[in-house]
Coordinates of C-alpha atoms in Angstrom, one line a residue:
X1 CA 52.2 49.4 -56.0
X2 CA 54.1 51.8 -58.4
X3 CA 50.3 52.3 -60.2
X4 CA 49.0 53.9 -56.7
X5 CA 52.4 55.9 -56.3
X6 CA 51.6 57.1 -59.1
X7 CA 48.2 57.7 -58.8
X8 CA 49.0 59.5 -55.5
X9 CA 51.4 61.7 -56.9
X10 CA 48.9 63.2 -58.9
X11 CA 47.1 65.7 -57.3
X12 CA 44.2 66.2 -59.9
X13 CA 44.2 62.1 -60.2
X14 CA 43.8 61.4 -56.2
X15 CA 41.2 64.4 -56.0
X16 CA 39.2 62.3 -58.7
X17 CA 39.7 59.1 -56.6
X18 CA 38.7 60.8 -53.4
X19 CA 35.6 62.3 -54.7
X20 CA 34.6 59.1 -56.7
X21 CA 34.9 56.8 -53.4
X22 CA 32.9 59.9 -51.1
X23 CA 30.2 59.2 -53.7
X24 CA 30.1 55.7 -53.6
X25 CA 30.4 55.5 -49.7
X26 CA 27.3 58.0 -49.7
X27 CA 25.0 55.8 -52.4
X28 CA 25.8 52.5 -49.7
X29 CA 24.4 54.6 -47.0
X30 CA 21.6 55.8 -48.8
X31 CA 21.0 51.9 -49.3
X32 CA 20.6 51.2 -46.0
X33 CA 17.6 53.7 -45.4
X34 CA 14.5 52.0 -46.0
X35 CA 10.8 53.6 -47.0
X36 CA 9.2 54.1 -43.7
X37 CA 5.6 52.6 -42.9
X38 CA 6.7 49.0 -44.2
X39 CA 7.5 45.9 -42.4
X40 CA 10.8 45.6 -43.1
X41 CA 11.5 41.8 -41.5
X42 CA 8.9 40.3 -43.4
X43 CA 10.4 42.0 -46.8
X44 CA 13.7 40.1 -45.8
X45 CA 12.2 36.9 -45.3
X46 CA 10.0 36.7 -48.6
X47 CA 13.2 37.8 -50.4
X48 CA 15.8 35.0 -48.6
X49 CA 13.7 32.4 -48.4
X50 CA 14.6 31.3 -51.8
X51 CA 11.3 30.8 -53.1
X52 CA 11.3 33.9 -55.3
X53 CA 14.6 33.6 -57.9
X54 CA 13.7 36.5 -60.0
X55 CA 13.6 39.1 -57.8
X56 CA 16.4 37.5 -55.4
X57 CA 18.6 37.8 -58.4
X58 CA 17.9 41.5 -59.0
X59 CA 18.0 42.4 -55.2
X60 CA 21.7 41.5 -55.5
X61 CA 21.9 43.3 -58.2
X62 CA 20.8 46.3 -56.7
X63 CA 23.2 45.3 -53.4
X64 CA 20.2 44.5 -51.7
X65 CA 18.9 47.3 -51.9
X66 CA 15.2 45.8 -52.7
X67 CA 15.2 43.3 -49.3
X68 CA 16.2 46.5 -47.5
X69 CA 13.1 48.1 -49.1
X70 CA 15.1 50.6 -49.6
X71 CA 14.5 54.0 -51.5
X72 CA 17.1 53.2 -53.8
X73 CA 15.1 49.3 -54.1
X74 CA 14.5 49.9 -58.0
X75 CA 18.3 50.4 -58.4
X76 CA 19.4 51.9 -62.1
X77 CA 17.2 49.3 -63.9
X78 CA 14.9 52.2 -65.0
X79 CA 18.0 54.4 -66.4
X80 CA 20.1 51.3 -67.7
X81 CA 16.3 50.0 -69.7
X82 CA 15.7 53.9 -71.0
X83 CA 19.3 54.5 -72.3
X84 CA 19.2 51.1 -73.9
X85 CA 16.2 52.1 -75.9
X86 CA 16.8 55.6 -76.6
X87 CA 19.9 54.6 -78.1
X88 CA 18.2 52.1 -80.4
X89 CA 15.7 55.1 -81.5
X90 CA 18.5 56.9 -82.5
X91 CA 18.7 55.2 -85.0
X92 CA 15.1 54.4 -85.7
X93 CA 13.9 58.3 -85.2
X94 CA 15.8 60.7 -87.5
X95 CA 15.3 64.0 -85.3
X96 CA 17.0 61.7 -82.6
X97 CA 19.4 60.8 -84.9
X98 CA 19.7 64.2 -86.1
X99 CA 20.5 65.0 -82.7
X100 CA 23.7 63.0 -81.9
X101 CA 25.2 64.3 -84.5
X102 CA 24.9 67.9 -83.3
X103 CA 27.9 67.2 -80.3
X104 CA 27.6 68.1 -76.8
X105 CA 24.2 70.1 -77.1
X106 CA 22.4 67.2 -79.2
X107 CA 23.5 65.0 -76.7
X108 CA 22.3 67.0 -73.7
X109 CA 18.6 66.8 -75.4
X110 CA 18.7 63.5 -75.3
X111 CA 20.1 62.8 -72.2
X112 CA 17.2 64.8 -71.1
X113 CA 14.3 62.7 -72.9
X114 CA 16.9 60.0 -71.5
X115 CA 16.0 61.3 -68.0
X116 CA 11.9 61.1 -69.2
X117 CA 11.9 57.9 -69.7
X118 CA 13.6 56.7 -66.7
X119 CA 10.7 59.0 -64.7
X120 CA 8.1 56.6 -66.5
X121 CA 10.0 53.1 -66.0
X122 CA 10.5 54.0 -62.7
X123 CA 6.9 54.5 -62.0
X124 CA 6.2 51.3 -63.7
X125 CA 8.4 49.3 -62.3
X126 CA 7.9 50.8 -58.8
X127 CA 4.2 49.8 -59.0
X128 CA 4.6 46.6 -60.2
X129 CA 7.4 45.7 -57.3
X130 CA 4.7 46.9 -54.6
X131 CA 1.9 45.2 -56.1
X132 CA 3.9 42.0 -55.9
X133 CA 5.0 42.8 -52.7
X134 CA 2.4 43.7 -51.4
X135 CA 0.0 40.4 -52.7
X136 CA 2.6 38.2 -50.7
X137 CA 3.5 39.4 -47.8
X138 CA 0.6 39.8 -45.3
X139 CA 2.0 42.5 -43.5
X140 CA 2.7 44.8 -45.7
X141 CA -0.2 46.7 -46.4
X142 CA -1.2 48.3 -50.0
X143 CA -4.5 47.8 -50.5
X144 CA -4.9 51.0 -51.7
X145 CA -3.7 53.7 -54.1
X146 CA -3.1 56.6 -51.5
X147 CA -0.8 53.7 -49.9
X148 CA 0.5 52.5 -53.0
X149 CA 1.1 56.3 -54.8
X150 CA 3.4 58.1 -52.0
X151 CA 5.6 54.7 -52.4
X152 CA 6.2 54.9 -55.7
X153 CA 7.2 58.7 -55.9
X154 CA 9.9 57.6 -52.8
X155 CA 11.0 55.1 -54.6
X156 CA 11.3 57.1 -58.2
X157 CA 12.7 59.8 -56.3
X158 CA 15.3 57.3 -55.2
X159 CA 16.1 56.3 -58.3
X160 CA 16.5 59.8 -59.8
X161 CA 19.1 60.7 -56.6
X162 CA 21.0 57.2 -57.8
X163 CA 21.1 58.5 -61.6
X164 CA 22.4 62.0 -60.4
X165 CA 25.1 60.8 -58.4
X166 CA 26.2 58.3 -60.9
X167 CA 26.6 61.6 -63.4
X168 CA 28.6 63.4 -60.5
X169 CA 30.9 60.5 -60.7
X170 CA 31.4 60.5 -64.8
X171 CA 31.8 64.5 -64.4
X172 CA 33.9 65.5 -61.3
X173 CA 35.4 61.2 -60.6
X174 CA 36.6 58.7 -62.6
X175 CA 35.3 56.5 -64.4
X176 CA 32.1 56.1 -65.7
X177 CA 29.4 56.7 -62.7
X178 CA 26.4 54.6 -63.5
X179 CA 28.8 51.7 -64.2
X180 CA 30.7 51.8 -60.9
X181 CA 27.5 52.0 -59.5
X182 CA 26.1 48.8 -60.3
X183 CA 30.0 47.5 -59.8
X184 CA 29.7 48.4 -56.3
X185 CA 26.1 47.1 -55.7
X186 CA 27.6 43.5 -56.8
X187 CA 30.6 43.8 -54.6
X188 CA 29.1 44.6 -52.0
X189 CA 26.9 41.5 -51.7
X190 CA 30.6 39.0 -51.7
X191 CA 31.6 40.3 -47.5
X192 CA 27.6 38.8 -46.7
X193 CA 27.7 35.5 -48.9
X194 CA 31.4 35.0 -47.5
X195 CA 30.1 35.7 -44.1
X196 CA 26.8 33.9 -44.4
X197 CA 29.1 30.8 -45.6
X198 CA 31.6 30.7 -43.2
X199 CA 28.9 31.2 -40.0
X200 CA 27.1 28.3 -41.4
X201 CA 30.4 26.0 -41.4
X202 CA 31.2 27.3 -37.8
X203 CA 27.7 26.9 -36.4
X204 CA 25.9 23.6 -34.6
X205 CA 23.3 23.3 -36.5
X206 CA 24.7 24.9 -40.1
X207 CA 24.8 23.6 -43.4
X208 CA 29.0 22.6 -43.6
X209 CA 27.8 20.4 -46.8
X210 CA 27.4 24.2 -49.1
X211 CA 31.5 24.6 -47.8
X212 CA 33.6 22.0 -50.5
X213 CA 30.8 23.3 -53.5
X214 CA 31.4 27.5 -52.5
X215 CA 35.1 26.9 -52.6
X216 CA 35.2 25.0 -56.4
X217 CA 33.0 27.7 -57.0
X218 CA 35.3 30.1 -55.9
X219 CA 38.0 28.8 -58.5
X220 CA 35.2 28.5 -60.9
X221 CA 34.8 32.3 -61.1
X222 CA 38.8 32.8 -60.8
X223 CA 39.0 30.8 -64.1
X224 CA 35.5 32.5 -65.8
X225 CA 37.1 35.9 -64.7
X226 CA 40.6 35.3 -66.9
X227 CA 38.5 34.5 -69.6
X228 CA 35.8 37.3 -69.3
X229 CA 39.4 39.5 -69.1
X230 CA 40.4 38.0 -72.5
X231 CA 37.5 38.0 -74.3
X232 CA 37.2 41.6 -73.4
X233 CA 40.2 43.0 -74.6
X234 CA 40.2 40.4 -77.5
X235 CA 39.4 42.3 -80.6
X236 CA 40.2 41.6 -84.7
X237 CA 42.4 44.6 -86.0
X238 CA 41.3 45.2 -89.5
X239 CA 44.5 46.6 -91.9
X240 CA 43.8 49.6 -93.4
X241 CA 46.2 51.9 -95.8
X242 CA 46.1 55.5 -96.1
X243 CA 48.0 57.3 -98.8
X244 CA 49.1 60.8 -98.0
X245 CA 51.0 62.7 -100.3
X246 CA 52.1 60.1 -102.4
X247 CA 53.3 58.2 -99.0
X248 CA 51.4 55.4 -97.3
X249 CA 50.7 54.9 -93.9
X250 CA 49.5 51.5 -92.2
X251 CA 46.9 51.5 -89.6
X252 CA 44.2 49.1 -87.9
X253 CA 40.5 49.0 -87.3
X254 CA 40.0 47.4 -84.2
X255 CA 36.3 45.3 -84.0
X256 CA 35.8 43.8 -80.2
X257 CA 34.6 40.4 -79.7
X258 CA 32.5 41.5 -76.9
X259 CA 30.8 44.6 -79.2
X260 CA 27.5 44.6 -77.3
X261 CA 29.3 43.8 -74.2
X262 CA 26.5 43.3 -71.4
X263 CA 23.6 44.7 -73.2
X264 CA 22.3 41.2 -74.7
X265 CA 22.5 39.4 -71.4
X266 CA 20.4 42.2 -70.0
X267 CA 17.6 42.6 -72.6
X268 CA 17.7 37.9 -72.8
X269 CA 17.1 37.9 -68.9
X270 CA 14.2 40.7 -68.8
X271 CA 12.6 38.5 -71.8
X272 CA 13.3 35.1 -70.5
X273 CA 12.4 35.9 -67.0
X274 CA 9.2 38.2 -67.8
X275 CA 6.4 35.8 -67.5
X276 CA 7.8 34.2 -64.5
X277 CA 7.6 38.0 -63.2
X278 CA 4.0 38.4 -64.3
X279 CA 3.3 34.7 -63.2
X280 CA 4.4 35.4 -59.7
X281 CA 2.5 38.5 -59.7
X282 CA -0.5 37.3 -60.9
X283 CA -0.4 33.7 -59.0
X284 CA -3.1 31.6 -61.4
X285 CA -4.5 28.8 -60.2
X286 CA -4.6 25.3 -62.0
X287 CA -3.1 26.8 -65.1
X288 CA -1.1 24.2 -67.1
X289 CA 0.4 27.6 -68.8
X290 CA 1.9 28.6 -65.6
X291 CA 3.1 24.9 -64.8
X292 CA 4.8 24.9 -67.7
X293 CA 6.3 28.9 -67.0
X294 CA 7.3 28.1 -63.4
X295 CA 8.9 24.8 -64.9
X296 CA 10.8 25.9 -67.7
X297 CA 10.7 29.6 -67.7
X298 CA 12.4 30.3 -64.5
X299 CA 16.1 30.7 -63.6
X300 CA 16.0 28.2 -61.0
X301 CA 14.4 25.4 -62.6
X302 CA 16.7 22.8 -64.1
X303 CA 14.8 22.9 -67.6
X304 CA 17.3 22.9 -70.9
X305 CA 14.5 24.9 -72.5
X306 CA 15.7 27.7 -70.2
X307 CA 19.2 27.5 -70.8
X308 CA 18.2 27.0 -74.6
X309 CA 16.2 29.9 -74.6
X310 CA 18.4 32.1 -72.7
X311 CA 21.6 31.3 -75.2
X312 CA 19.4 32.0 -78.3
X313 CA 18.2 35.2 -77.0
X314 CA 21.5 36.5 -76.0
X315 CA 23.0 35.4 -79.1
X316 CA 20.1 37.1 -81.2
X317 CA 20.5 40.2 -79.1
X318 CA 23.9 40.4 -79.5
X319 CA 23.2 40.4 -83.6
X320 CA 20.6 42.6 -82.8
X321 CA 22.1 45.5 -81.2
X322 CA 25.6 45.6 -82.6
X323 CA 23.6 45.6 -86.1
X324 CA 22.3 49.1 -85.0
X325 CA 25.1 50.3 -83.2
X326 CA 27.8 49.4 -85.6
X327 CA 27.1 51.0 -88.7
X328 CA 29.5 49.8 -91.6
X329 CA 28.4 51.7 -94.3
X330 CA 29.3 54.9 -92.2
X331 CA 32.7 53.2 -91.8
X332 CA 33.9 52.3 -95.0
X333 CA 32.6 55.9 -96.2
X334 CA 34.4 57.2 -93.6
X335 CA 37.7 54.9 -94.2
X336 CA 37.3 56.1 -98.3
X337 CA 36.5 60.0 -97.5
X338 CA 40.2 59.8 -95.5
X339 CA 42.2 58.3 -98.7
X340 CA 42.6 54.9 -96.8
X341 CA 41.3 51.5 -97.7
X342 CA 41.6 48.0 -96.7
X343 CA 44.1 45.9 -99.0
X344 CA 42.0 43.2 -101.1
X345 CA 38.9 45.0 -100.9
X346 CA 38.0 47.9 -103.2
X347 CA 36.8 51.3 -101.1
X348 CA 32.8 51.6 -100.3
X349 CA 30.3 48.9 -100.7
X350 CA 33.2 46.2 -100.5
X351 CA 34.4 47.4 -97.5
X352 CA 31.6 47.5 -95.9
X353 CA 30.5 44.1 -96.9
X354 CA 33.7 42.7 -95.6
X355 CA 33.3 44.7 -92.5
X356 CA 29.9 43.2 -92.2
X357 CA 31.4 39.5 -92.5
X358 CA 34.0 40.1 -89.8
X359 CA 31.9 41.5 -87.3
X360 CA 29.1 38.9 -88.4
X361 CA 31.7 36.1 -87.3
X362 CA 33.0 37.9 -83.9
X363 CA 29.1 38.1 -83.1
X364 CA 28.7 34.7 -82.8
X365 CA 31.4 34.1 -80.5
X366 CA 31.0 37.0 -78.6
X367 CA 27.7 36.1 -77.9
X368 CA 28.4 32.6 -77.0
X369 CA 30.8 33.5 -74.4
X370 CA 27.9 35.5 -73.1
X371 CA 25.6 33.0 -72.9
X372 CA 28.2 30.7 -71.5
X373 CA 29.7 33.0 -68.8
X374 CA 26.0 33.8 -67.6
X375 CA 24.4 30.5 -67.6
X376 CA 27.6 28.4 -66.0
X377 CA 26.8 29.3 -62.5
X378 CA 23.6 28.8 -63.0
X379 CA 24.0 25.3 -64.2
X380 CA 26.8 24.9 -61.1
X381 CA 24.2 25.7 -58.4
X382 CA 21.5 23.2 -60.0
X383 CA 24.4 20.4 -59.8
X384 CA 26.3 21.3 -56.6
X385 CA 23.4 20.2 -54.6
X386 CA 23.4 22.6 -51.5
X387 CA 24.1 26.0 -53.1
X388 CA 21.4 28.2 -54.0
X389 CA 21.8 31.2 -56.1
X390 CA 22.0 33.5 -52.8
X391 CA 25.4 31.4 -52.1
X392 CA 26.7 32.9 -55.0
X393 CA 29.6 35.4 -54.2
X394 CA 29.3 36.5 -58.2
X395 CA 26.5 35.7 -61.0
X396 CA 28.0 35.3 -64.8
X397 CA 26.8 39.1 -65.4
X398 CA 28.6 40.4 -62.8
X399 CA 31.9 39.1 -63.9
X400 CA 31.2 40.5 -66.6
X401 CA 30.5 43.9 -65.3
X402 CA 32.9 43.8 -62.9
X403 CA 36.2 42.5 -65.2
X404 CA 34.4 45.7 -67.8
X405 CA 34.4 48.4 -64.8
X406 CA 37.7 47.6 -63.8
X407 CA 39.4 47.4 -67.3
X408 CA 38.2 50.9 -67.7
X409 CA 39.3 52.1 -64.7
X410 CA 43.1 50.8 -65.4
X411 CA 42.5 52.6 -68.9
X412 CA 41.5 56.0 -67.7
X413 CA 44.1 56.0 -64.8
X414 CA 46.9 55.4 -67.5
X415 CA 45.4 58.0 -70.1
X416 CA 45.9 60.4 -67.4
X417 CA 49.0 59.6 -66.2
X418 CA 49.7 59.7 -69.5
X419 CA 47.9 63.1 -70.2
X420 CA 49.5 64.4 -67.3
X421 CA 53.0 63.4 -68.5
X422 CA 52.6 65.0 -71.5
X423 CA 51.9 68.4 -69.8
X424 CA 54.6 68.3 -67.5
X425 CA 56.6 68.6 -71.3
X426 CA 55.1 71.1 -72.6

């Protein structure tokens, strides 16, 4: 209570809270207005019958936005899939690399070929959503491209108007926009499933069987969200020395269990779950291929070679991307070029090395916990028996993102009281 006295006290503070829940409240209405010209009862059936995981899975994600058919259906897939590569070809490209180095004006270059990108996933995407759409569901009719094309420019446009108001949020709000996006798009599933539970217990004819299994579920998540909230903020603090005229002052490098924090759960599920998508798509016939897809390859069968590929690939990704973004070379030159050095290891290639081994080691836990935090209630709704990944009030990656969004939150409110604090001394 003394955090929101606080918070209200402070007029540039509240003005940033205001303005960041007005822009929130105005992305949940534009949820709810759909693409006109589509039948948008049969787009809510194919999507809650349960017969169609993959894309049930990301419709919460996008606070089902896509069983609305909504023009924000696509969500910030598009933007979260193009900043995730253009940040690996920064280091791949050296005129992109060049360019984050040049500040605020390399950065708004590539936050512009950023934007590119997003324009081309989108369109992809869009199509490939409406062609699958549109194969299953009889009444919904794309047969063609002049029915198809006007579609997918809604829906692009849609996505563009999401990525715009998420930048409003990380300029004029607080926080960081596209992340309390998405963090509001999972929330805003839990009133439904609570409700959808609940009705089902109280009804005639309703399923009270799904009521004991939700509720250990719900102290499932409690425990899974305490330890998401530790393994966040857990991190290894490096000692480092620097000598400054002839004195010596201690310090710490602080390396984060959770370095790639949800990026390898993102890039295993698209991988994992891709030819299940293409497979549902394409719908073959007799194929022992697709038997053996739809069978193991799909987040809700109850095959290990799922779960066994899933927590290889978000173990490997999490060695993947930290590799690129966490460049130790750059830090030990940087650690040596400031006088300071870590004791037991000489300065440079040593320090690097060592830097190397540390966050080699935190890698591997960091992307166990991944794999275990997203495959656990996976695993509890094959065993539970009558709940269904819809019952879900949370999935394992939005603990995640939710227990990340909110830890930042807390930190920005408390660097400005802080910030402010300071001023008022001055």
């Amino acid at each position: 209570m003394n955090l929101l006295a606080q918070i209200w006290q402070s007029e540039t503070l509240r003005k940033k809270v205001f303005y960041t829940i007005l822009i929130l409240v105005v992305y949940r209405i534009l949820v709810q207005i759909s693409v006109p010209g589509v039948d948008i009862d049969g787009v809510r059936e194919f999507f809650t019958s349960g017969e169609n995981s993959v894309f049930s899975m990301y419709s919460m994600l996008t606070g089902g936005a896509m069983e609305k058919f909504s023009i924000l259906m696509m969500g910030l897939a598009p933007y979260i899939n193009a900043s995730i590569i253009m940040q690996l070809m920064t280091v791949v490209v050296p005129k992109l690399e060049s360019l984050q180095k040049e500040g605020d004006a390399g950065q708004k270059k590539i936050n512009f070929y950023t934007r590119i990108l997003t324009v081309i996933f989108a369109i992809g995407q869009s199509y490939g959503v409406l062609y699958y759409i549109g194969s299953n569901i009889p009444s919904v009719n794309l047969g063609n491209i002049y029915d198809v094309l006007p579609l997918m420019l809604v829906i692009t446009a849609g996505t563009m108007l999401l990525v715009w108001l998420g930048e409003q949020i990380t300029e004029k709000g607080l926080g960081n926009g596209i992340s309390l996006i998405i963090f509001a798009s999972i929330v805003s599933n839990i009133p439904t499933i609570f409700s959808n539970i609940l009705g089902s217990v109280g009804s005639i004819t309703g399923d009270t069987g799904k009521l004991i299994p939700f509720v250990v579920f719900l102290a499932l998540v409690i425990v899974l969200v305490i330890l998401t909230i530790l393994a966040t903020e857990g991190q290894r603090r490096i000692p480092v020395n620097y000598g400054t005229g002839g004195q010596s002052m201690a310090s710490n490098l602080p390396i984060r269990v959770l370095q790639a924090g949800m990026i390898p759960i993102i890039f295993a599920l698209s991988l994992v779950t891709f030819p299940s998508v293409i497979l549902q798509m394409v719908q073959p016939e007799n194929s022992p291929v697709a038997d053996f897809i739809t069978q193991n390859l799909n987040p809700a069968s109850s095959s290990p070679y799922f779960f066994a590929i899933y927590t290889a690939l978000i173990v490997f990704f999490s060695y993947f991307y930290v590799s690129i973004v966490f460049k130790t070379e750059e830090i030990a030159e940087n650690i040596q070029k400031r006088g300071g050095f870590i004791p037991g290891y000489r300065p440079g290639r040593e320090t690097a090395e060592h830097l190397s081994d540390v966050s080699f080691r935190l890698n591997l836990w960091g992307g166990l916990f991944l794999a275990f935090v997203a495959i656990i209630p996976m695993v509890f709704t094959l065993f539970s028996g009558t709940l269904t990944s819809q019952d879900l009030i949370v999935s394992g990656s939005g603990i995640i993102i939710i227990v990340g969004v909110v830890l930042d939150l807390i930190r920005r409110i408390n660097d400005q009281l802080v910030t402010q604090d300071y001023d008022k001394l001055k």
